[in-house]
PDB file of C-alpha atoms in Angstrom:
ATOM      1  CA  UNK A 165     100.234  96.722 -25.441  1.00 60.00           C
ATOM      2  CA  UNK A 166     103.216  98.406 -27.002  1.00 79.00           C
ATOM      3  CA  UNK A 167     106.266  96.272 -27.577  1.00 90.00           C
ATOM      4  CA  UNK A 168     109.052  97.342 -25.266  1.00 95.00           C
ATOM      5  CA  UNK A 169     112.774  96.994 -25.790  1.00 97.00           C
ATOM      6  CA  UNK A 170     114.072  95.055 -22.813  1.00 98.00           C
ATOM      7  CA  UNK A 171     117.724  94.324 -22.157  1.00 98.00           C
ATOM      8  CA  UNK A 172     118.376  91.603 -19.614  1.00 98.00           C
ATOM      9  CA  UNK A 173     121.887  91.830 -18.180  1.00 97.00           C
ATOM     10  CA  UNK A 174     123.105  88.992 -16.001  1.00 96.00           C
ATOM     11  CA  UNK A 175     126.013  88.449 -13.662  1.00 94.00           C
ATOM     12  CA  UNK A 176     126.853  84.818 -13.011  1.00 92.00           C
ATOM     13  CA  UNK A 177     129.468  82.551 -11.484  1.00 88.00           C
ATOM     14  CA  UNK A 178     128.032  79.087 -12.047  1.00 88.00           C
ATOM     15  CA  UNK A 179     125.466  79.746 -14.775  1.00 91.00           C
ATOM     16  CA  UNK A 180     122.291  79.889 -12.668  1.00 91.00           C
ATOM     17  CA  UNK A 181     121.687  83.593 -13.252  1.00 94.00           C
ATOM     18  CA  UNK A 182     122.235  83.067 -16.971  1.00 96.00           C
ATOM     19  CA  UNK A 183     119.604  80.316 -17.080  1.00 96.00           C
ATOM     20  CA  UNK A 184     117.204  82.511 -15.144  1.00 96.00           C
ATOM     21  CA  UNK A 185     117.861  85.464 -17.487  1.00 97.00           C
ATOM     22  CA  UNK A 186     117.001  83.202 -20.438  1.00 97.00           C
ATOM     23  CA  UNK A 187     113.813  82.052 -18.668  1.00 97.00           C
ATOM     24  CA  UNK A 188     112.754  85.660 -18.079  1.00 97.00           C
ATOM     25  CA  UNK A 189     113.499  86.508 -21.716  1.00 98.00           C
ATOM     26  CA  UNK A 190     111.322  83.618 -22.899  1.00 98.00           C
ATOM     27  CA  UNK A 191     108.559  84.705 -20.520  1.00 97.00           C
ATOM     28  CA  UNK A 192     108.626  88.251 -21.917  1.00 97.00           C
ATOM     29  CA  UNK A 193     108.801  87.073 -25.531  1.00 95.00           C
ATOM     30  CA  UNK A 194     105.985  89.386 -26.658  1.00 94.00           C
ATOM     31  CA  UNK A 195     108.523  92.201 -26.199  1.00 97.00           C
ATOM     32  CA  UNK A 196     111.835  92.757 -27.948  1.00 97.00           C
ATOM     33  CA  UNK A 197     114.228  91.114 -25.490  1.00 98.00           C
ATOM     34  CA  UNK A 198     117.975  90.760 -25.600  1.00 97.00           C
ATOM     35  CA  UNK A 199     120.071  88.862 -23.041  1.00 98.00           C
ATOM     36  CA  UNK A 200     123.682  89.908 -22.395  1.00 97.00           C
ATOM     37  CA  UNK A 201     126.331  88.804 -19.937  1.00 97.00           C
ATOM     38  CA  UNK A 202     127.472  91.788 -17.853  1.00 96.00           C
ATOM     39  CA  UNK A 203     131.040  90.821 -18.732  1.00 95.00           C
ATOM     40  CA  UNK A 204     130.200  91.817 -22.333  1.00 96.00           C
ATOM     41  CA  UNK A 205     128.479  95.074 -21.422  1.00 96.00           C
ATOM     42  CA  UNK A 206     130.089  98.501 -21.139  1.00 93.00           C
ATOM     43  CA  UNK A 207     128.535 101.345 -19.114  1.00 93.00           C
ATOM     44  CA  UNK A 208     128.554 103.587 -22.197  1.00 93.00           C
ATOM     45  CA  UNK A 209     126.293 101.062 -23.961  1.00 95.00           C
ATOM     46  CA  UNK A 210     123.251 101.966 -21.848  1.00 97.00           C
ATOM     47  CA  UNK A 211     120.442 103.149 -24.108  1.00 97.00           C
ATOM     48  CA  UNK A 212     117.417 105.117 -22.853  1.00 96.00           C
ATOM     49  CA  UNK A 213     115.180 103.217 -25.315  1.00 95.00           C
ATOM     50  CA  UNK A 214     115.778 100.032 -23.369  1.00 97.00           C
ATOM     51  CA  UNK A 215     114.362  98.921 -20.054  1.00 97.00           C
ATOM     52  CA  UNK A 216     117.127  97.065 -18.201  1.00 98.00           C
ATOM     53  CA  UNK A 217     116.473  93.993 -16.102  1.00 97.00           C
ATOM     54  CA  UNK A 218     119.550  93.001 -14.094  1.00 97.00           C
ATOM     55  CA  UNK A 219     119.793  89.447 -12.812  1.00 96.00           C
ATOM     56  CA  UNK A 220     122.691  88.556 -10.564  1.00 94.00           C
ATOM     57  CA  UNK A 221     123.900  86.029  -8.068  1.00 88.00           C
ATOM     58  CA  UNK A 222     126.139  86.831  -5.095  1.00 84.00           C
ATOM     59  CA  UNK A 223     129.506  85.211  -4.678  1.00 82.00           C
ATOM     60  CA  UNK A 224     132.194  84.867  -2.039  1.00 76.00           C
ATOM     61  CA  UNK A 225     131.895  87.438   0.724  1.00 78.00           C
ATOM     62  CA  UNK A 226     128.934  89.217  -0.785  1.00 76.00           C
ATOM     63  CA  UNK A 227     130.791  90.076  -3.961  1.00 83.00           C
ATOM     64  CA  UNK A 228     129.502  90.451  -7.457  1.00 88.00           C
ATOM     65  CA  UNK A 229     129.802  87.170  -9.355  1.00 87.00           C
ATOM     66  CA  UNK A 230     132.783  86.766 -11.685  1.00 90.00           C
ATOM     67  CA  UNK A 231     131.026  87.885 -14.857  1.00 92.00           C
ATOM     68  CA  UNK A 232     129.787  91.120 -13.229  1.00 93.00           C
ATOM     69  CA  UNK A 233     133.044  92.237 -11.586  1.00 92.00           C
ATOM     70  CA  UNK A 234     134.465  93.974 -14.700  1.00 94.00           C
ATOM     71  CA  UNK A 235     131.151  95.836 -15.120  1.00 95.00           C
ATOM     72  CA  UNK A 236     131.324  97.035 -11.516  1.00 92.00           C
ATOM     73  CA  UNK A 237     134.865  98.285 -12.048  1.00 93.00           C
ATOM     74  CA  UNK A 238     133.987  99.998 -15.343  1.00 94.00           C
ATOM     75  CA  UNK A 239     130.982 101.695 -13.733  1.00 93.00           C
ATOM     76  CA  UNK A 240     133.180 103.022 -10.931  1.00 89.00           C
ATOM     77  CA  UNK A 241     135.772 104.294 -13.443  1.00 91.00           C
ATOM     78  CA  UNK A 242     133.399 105.705 -16.048  1.00 90.00           C
ATOM     79  CA  UNK A 243     130.856 107.246 -13.652  1.00 88.00           C
ATOM     80  CA  UNK A 244     128.322 107.492 -16.491  1.00 94.00           C
ATOM     81  CA  UNK A 245     125.255 109.701 -16.244  1.00 96.00           C
ATOM     82  CA  UNK A 246     122.418 107.183 -16.338  1.00 97.00           C
ATOM     83  CA  UNK A 247     119.625 109.593 -15.413  1.00 97.00           C
ATOM     84  CA  UNK A 248     117.679 108.629 -18.550  1.00 97.00           C
ATOM     85  CA  UNK A 249     117.982 104.890 -17.785  1.00 97.00           C
ATOM     86  CA  UNK A 250     115.360 102.726 -16.094  1.00 97.00           C
ATOM     87  CA  UNK A 251     116.176  99.385 -14.526  1.00 97.00           C
ATOM     88  CA  UNK A 252     115.039  96.637 -12.180  1.00 97.00           C
ATOM     89  CA  UNK A 253     117.156  94.152 -10.205  1.00 96.00           C
ATOM     90  CA  UNK A 254     116.531  90.508  -9.407  1.00 95.00           C
ATOM     91  CA  UNK A 255     119.063  88.933  -7.063  1.00 92.00           C
ATOM     92  CA  UNK A 256     119.833  85.327  -6.278  1.00 91.00           C
ATOM     93  CA  UNK A 257     121.209  84.555  -2.871  1.00 87.00           C
ATOM     94  CA  UNK A 258     121.314  82.051  -0.048  1.00 86.00           C
ATOM     95  CA  UNK A 259     120.057  83.054   3.395  1.00 84.00           C
ATOM     96  CA  UNK A 260     122.436  80.553   4.977  1.00 87.00           C
ATOM     97  CA  UNK A 261     124.953  83.369   4.558  1.00 79.00           C
ATOM     98  CA  UNK A 262     123.000  86.122   6.346  1.00 81.00           C
ATOM     99  CA  UNK A 263     125.863  88.628   6.556  1.00 81.00           C
ATOM    100  CA  UNK A 264     126.178  88.825   2.780  1.00 77.00           C
ATOM    101  CA  UNK A 265     122.729  87.651   1.656  1.00 78.00           C
ATOM    102  CA  UNK A 266     122.074  89.035  -1.826  1.00 78.00           C
ATOM    103  CA  UNK A 267     124.827  91.629  -1.712  1.00 82.00           C
ATOM    104  CA  UNK A 268     125.347  91.046  -5.444  1.00 85.00           C
ATOM    105  CA  UNK A 269     121.937  92.470  -6.314  1.00 88.00           C
ATOM    106  CA  UNK A 270     122.315  95.218  -3.743  1.00 90.00           C
ATOM    107  CA  UNK A 271     125.704  96.204  -5.177  1.00 90.00           C
ATOM    108  CA  UNK A 272     124.311  96.408  -8.733  1.00 93.00           C
ATOM    109  CA  UNK A 273     121.370  98.447  -7.489  1.00 94.00           C
ATOM    110  CA  UNK A 274     123.786 100.884  -5.787  1.00 93.00           C
ATOM    111  CA  UNK A 275     125.978 101.151  -8.903  1.00 93.00           C
ATOM    112  CA  UNK A 276     122.937 102.005 -11.009  1.00 96.00           C
ATOM    113  CA  UNK A 277     121.202 104.432  -8.634  1.00 96.00           C
ATOM    114  CA  UNK A 278     124.427 106.260  -7.791  1.00 95.00           C
ATOM    115  CA  UNK A 279     124.832 106.873 -11.550  1.00 96.00           C
ATOM    116  CA  UNK A 280     121.353 108.417 -11.549  1.00 97.00           C
ATOM    117  CA  UNK A 281     119.407 105.525 -13.044  1.00 98.00           C
ATOM    118  CA  UNK A 282     115.759 105.157 -12.005  1.00 97.00           C
ATOM    119  CA  UNK A 283     114.739 101.924 -10.366  1.00 97.00           C
ATOM    120  CA  UNK A 284     111.397 100.341 -11.211  1.00 97.00           C
ATOM    121  CA  UNK A 285     109.788  98.072  -8.637  1.00 95.00           C
ATOM    122  CA  UNK A 286     111.450  96.398  -5.686  1.00 92.00           C
ATOM    123  CA  UNK A 287     114.724  94.536  -5.756  1.00 91.00           C
ATOM    124  CA  UNK A 288     113.710  90.948  -5.078  1.00 89.00           C
ATOM    125  CA  UNK A 289     115.965  88.172  -3.887  1.00 89.00           C
ATOM    126  CA  UNK A 290     115.520  84.499  -4.510  1.00 89.00           C
ATOM    127  CA  UNK A 291     116.681  82.411  -1.558  1.00 90.00           C
ATOM    128  CA  UNK A 292     118.477  79.210  -2.576  1.00 89.00           C
ATOM    129  CA  UNK A 293     117.688  77.812   0.872  1.00 89.00           C
ATOM    130  CA  UNK A 294     113.962  78.382   0.396  1.00 89.00           C
ATOM    131  CA  UNK A 295     111.448  76.085  -1.252  1.00 90.00           C
ATOM    132  CA  UNK A 296     110.687  78.211  -4.325  1.00 89.00           C
ATOM    133  CA  UNK A 297     112.397  77.818  -7.656  1.00 92.00           C
ATOM    134  CA  UNK A 298     114.012  81.065  -8.857  1.00 93.00           C
ATOM    135  CA  UNK A 299     111.608  81.310 -11.791  1.00 94.00           C
ATOM    136  CA  UNK A 300     108.584  81.018  -9.457  1.00 94.00           C
ATOM    137  CA  UNK A 301     109.582  84.410  -8.067  1.00 94.00           C
ATOM    138  CA  UNK A 302     111.325  85.913 -11.086  1.00 96.00           C
ATOM    139  CA  UNK A 303     108.656  85.463 -13.753  1.00 97.00           C
ATOM    140  CA  UNK A 304     105.771  87.182 -11.911  1.00 97.00           C
ATOM    141  CA  UNK A 305     108.262  89.843 -10.727  1.00 97.00           C
ATOM    142  CA  UNK A 306     109.437  90.465 -14.305  1.00 97.00           C
ATOM    143  CA  UNK A 307     105.827  90.803 -15.501  1.00 97.00           C
ATOM    144  CA  UNK A 308     105.159  93.236 -12.688  1.00 97.00           C
ATOM    145  CA  UNK A 309     108.161  95.515 -13.341  1.00 97.00           C
ATOM    146  CA  UNK A 310     107.381  95.536 -17.073  1.00 97.00           C
ATOM    147  CA  UNK A 311     103.788  96.563 -16.248  1.00 96.00           C
ATOM    148  CA  UNK A 312     105.095  99.332 -13.984  1.00 96.00           C
ATOM    149  CA  UNK A 313     107.442 100.440 -16.754  1.00 95.00           C
ATOM    150  CA  UNK A 314     104.558 100.536 -19.260  1.00 93.00           C
ATOM    151  CA  UNK A 315     102.555 102.677 -16.854  1.00 94.00           C
ATOM    152  CA  UNK A 316     105.492 105.085 -16.457  1.00 91.00           C
ATOM    153  CA  UNK A 317     105.852 105.423 -20.210  1.00 88.00           C
ATOM    154  CA  UNK A 318     102.121 106.077 -20.640  1.00 89.00           C
ATOM    155  CA  UNK A 319     102.269 108.816 -17.997  1.00 90.00           C
ATOM    156  CA  UNK A 320     105.288 110.372 -19.716  1.00 84.00           C
ATOM    157  CA  UNK A 321     103.706 110.197 -23.177  1.00 80.00           C
TER     158      UNK A 321
END
């Protein structure tokens, strides 16, 4: 299998999404993986060579978590053309707040697709009120989206 360049971008308020991003990175260690806080990432830094995995929690009334808010604002301002960019989104939420459940992940997905980026796989949400640990869902999901991405690249080759 070819080594893929994977950039994991996380949005976090309390650190849970950061820990999960690190877990995913470790799980995908046979690829070239970099983990970056969304607060340190500018929309003009997107690189078509990378496959982007976005991991985010939801905060407040369905808002992006603190570290992802500046990214959301910069995306809205910059309106970059991300048509050459591929991404996947993993959200963390709590179904005890049904009105806003996983709006963080949904918001990131909308920011990316409205800029023309191509989504790989389904946006999955971990439910803090459920019995699974986030990594129980996230690690198989990450493997799956990477496999889908590999298949896309083989078709394009």
